Short mmCIF file of C-alpha atoms in Angstrom, two decimals:
data_model
loop_
_atom_site.label_atom_id
_atom_site.label_comp_id
_atom_site.label_asym_id
_atom_site.label_seq_id
_atom_site.Cartn_x
_atom_site.Cartn_y
_atom_site.Cartn_z
CA MET C 135 0.00 0.00 0.00
CA GLY C 136 1.26 3.44 -0.89
CA ALA C 137 1.16 6.82 0.74
CA PHE C 138 -2.13 7.90 2.28
CA GLY C 139 -3.09 4.23 2.59
CA MET C 140 -3.97 4.06 -1.11
CA ILE C 141 -3.69 0.84 -3.07
CA ARG C 142 -1.34 1.36 -6.03
CA VAL C 143 -2.71 -0.12 -9.23
CA TYR C 144 -1.06 -0.46 -12.62
CA ILE C 145 -3.44 0.17 -15.51
CA CYS C 146 -2.77 -2.35 -18.27
CA SER C 147 -4.73 -1.61 -21.44
CA PRO C 148 -3.90 -1.30 -25.13
CA PHE C 149 -2.22 1.74 -26.67
CA ARG C 150 -1.20 0.77 -30.19
CA ALA C 151 -3.81 0.59 -32.92
CA ALA C 152 -4.04 0.31 -36.68
CA ASP C 153 -5.03 3.96 -37.05
CA ASP C 154 -5.43 7.25 -35.18
CA GLU C 155 -9.07 6.54 -34.43
CA GLY C 156 -8.20 3.23 -32.76
CA ARG C 157 -5.38 4.83 -30.79
CA LYS C 158 -7.73 7.58 -29.58
CA ARG C 159 -10.24 4.93 -28.52
CA ASN C 160 -7.49 3.12 -26.59
CA VAL C 161 -6.30 6.32 -24.89
CA ASP C 162 -9.88 7.24 -23.95
CA TYR C 163 -10.34 3.74 -22.51
CA ALA C 164 -7.16 4.04 -20.43
CA LYS C 165 -8.35 7.42 -19.12
CA GLU C 166 -11.68 5.84 -18.20
CA LEU C 167 -9.89 3.09 -16.26
CA VAL C 168 -7.72 5.65 -14.44
CA LYS C 169 -10.81 7.65 -13.47
CA GLN C 170 -12.58 4.51 -12.21
CA ALA C 171 -9.53 3.62 -10.10
CA VAL C 172 -9.33 7.11 -8.56
CA ASN C 173 -13.07 7.00 -7.84
CA ARG C 174 -12.47 3.74 -5.92
CA GLY C 175 -9.82 5.43 -3.82
CA TRP C 176 -6.90 3.75 -5.57
CA ALA C 177 -3.70 5.36 -6.86
CA PRO C 178 -3.47 4.39 -10.55
CA PHE C 179 -0.44 4.44 -12.83
CA ALA C 180 -0.92 4.27 -16.60
CA PRO C 181 2.44 4.79 -18.33
CA HIS C 182 0.90 4.58 -21.80
CA LEU C 183 -0.97 7.82 -21.12
CA TYR C 184 2.18 9.90 -20.84
CA LEU C 185 5.25 8.05 -22.15
CA PRO C 186 4.16 8.18 -25.82
CA GLY C 187 4.08 11.95 -25.40
CA VAL C 188 7.81 12.05 -24.70
CA LEU C 189 9.02 8.89 -26.43
CA ASP C 190 8.43 7.74 -30.01
CA ASP C 191 6.40 4.54 -29.81
CA ALA C 192 7.26 3.79 -33.45
CA ASP C 193 10.99 3.71 -32.61
CA ALA C 194 11.84 0.24 -31.27
CA GLU C 195 14.53 1.48 -28.87
CA GLN C 196 12.34 4.22 -27.43
CA ARG C 197 9.37 1.87 -27.13
CA GLU C 198 11.53 -0.65 -25.26
CA ALA C 199 12.83 2.08 -22.94
CA GLY C 200 9.24 3.09 -22.22
CA MET C 201 8.21 -0.51 -21.59
CA ARG C 202 11.10 -0.98 -19.16
CA ALA C 203 10.19 2.24 -17.35
CA GLY C 204 6.59 1.09 -16.98
CA LEU C 205 7.65 -2.35 -15.75
CA ALA C 206 9.91 -0.73 -13.14
CA PHE C 207 6.86 1.03 -11.72
CA LEU C 208 4.79 -2.13 -12.01
CA GLU C 209 7.17 -3.69 -9.46
CA THR C 210 5.89 -1.19 -6.86
CA CYS C 211 2.18 -1.79 -7.45
CA ASP C 212 -0.23 -3.74 -5.30
CA ALA C 213 -2.34 -4.95 -8.24
CA VAL C 214 -2.67 -4.83 -12.01
CA ILE C 215 -5.96 -3.76 -13.55
CA VAL C 216 -6.28 -5.40 -16.97
CA GLY C 217 -8.53 -3.56 -19.39
CA ALA C 218 -9.06 -6.13 -22.13
CA LYS C 219 -12.20 -4.60 -23.63
CA TYR C 220 -10.31 -4.19 -26.94
CA GLY C 221 -8.11 -7.26 -26.60
CA ILE C 222 -4.68 -8.03 -25.15
CA SER C 223 -1.85 -6.31 -26.99
CA GLU C 224 1.75 -7.50 -27.13
CA GLY C 225 2.76 -4.89 -24.54
CA MET C 226 -0.11 -5.86 -22.26
CA ALA C 227 0.83 -9.53 -22.47
CA ARG C 228 4.35 -8.64 -21.38
CA GLU C 229 3.05 -6.60 -18.44
CA ILE C 230 0.68 -9.38 -17.39
CA ARG C 231 3.47 -12.00 -17.52
CA TYR C 232 5.77 -9.77 -15.47
CA ALA C 233 3.11 -9.10 -12.84
CA LYS C 234 2.41 -12.82 -12.59
CA ALA C 235 6.13 -13.57 -12.18
CA LEU C 236 6.27 -11.02 -9.35
CA GLY C 237 3.14 -12.41 -7.70
CA ILE C 238 1.22 -9.16 -8.19
CA PRO C 239 -2.53 -9.84 -8.28
CA ARG C 240 -4.44 -9.24 -11.50
CA LYS C 241 -7.94 -7.85 -11.60
CA ASP C 242 -9.94 -7.61 -14.80
CA ALA C 243 -11.39 -4.14 -15.37
CA SER C 244 -14.74 -5.68 -16.29
CA GLU C 245 -15.15 -7.09 -12.75
CA GLU C 246 -17.11 -5.07 -10.24
CA GLY C 247 -15.51 -3.83 -7.02
#
């Protein structure tokens, strides 16, 4: 548990998409999941909402650096919220595997509570 007694949750949802419309949909979905987490009194972290703004997701090295940065924060989280409404992306699968290896509980975003 983090500061202020808040549960730290890692938001795992897709970012990449075939087109700008799909990417916008994915970003809006991540924002929705963050808002839901805050409304539950949790402290959410969604690296895909800010890292693509400073790193080039199309550049393999920068994408990998961003993934590693997100995974470093994942290590500090109490749970992973998986938003699979639009499927499980390659990046999400990596995050889910890492969380499982660390013994960090997974909660599907579609579940209540």
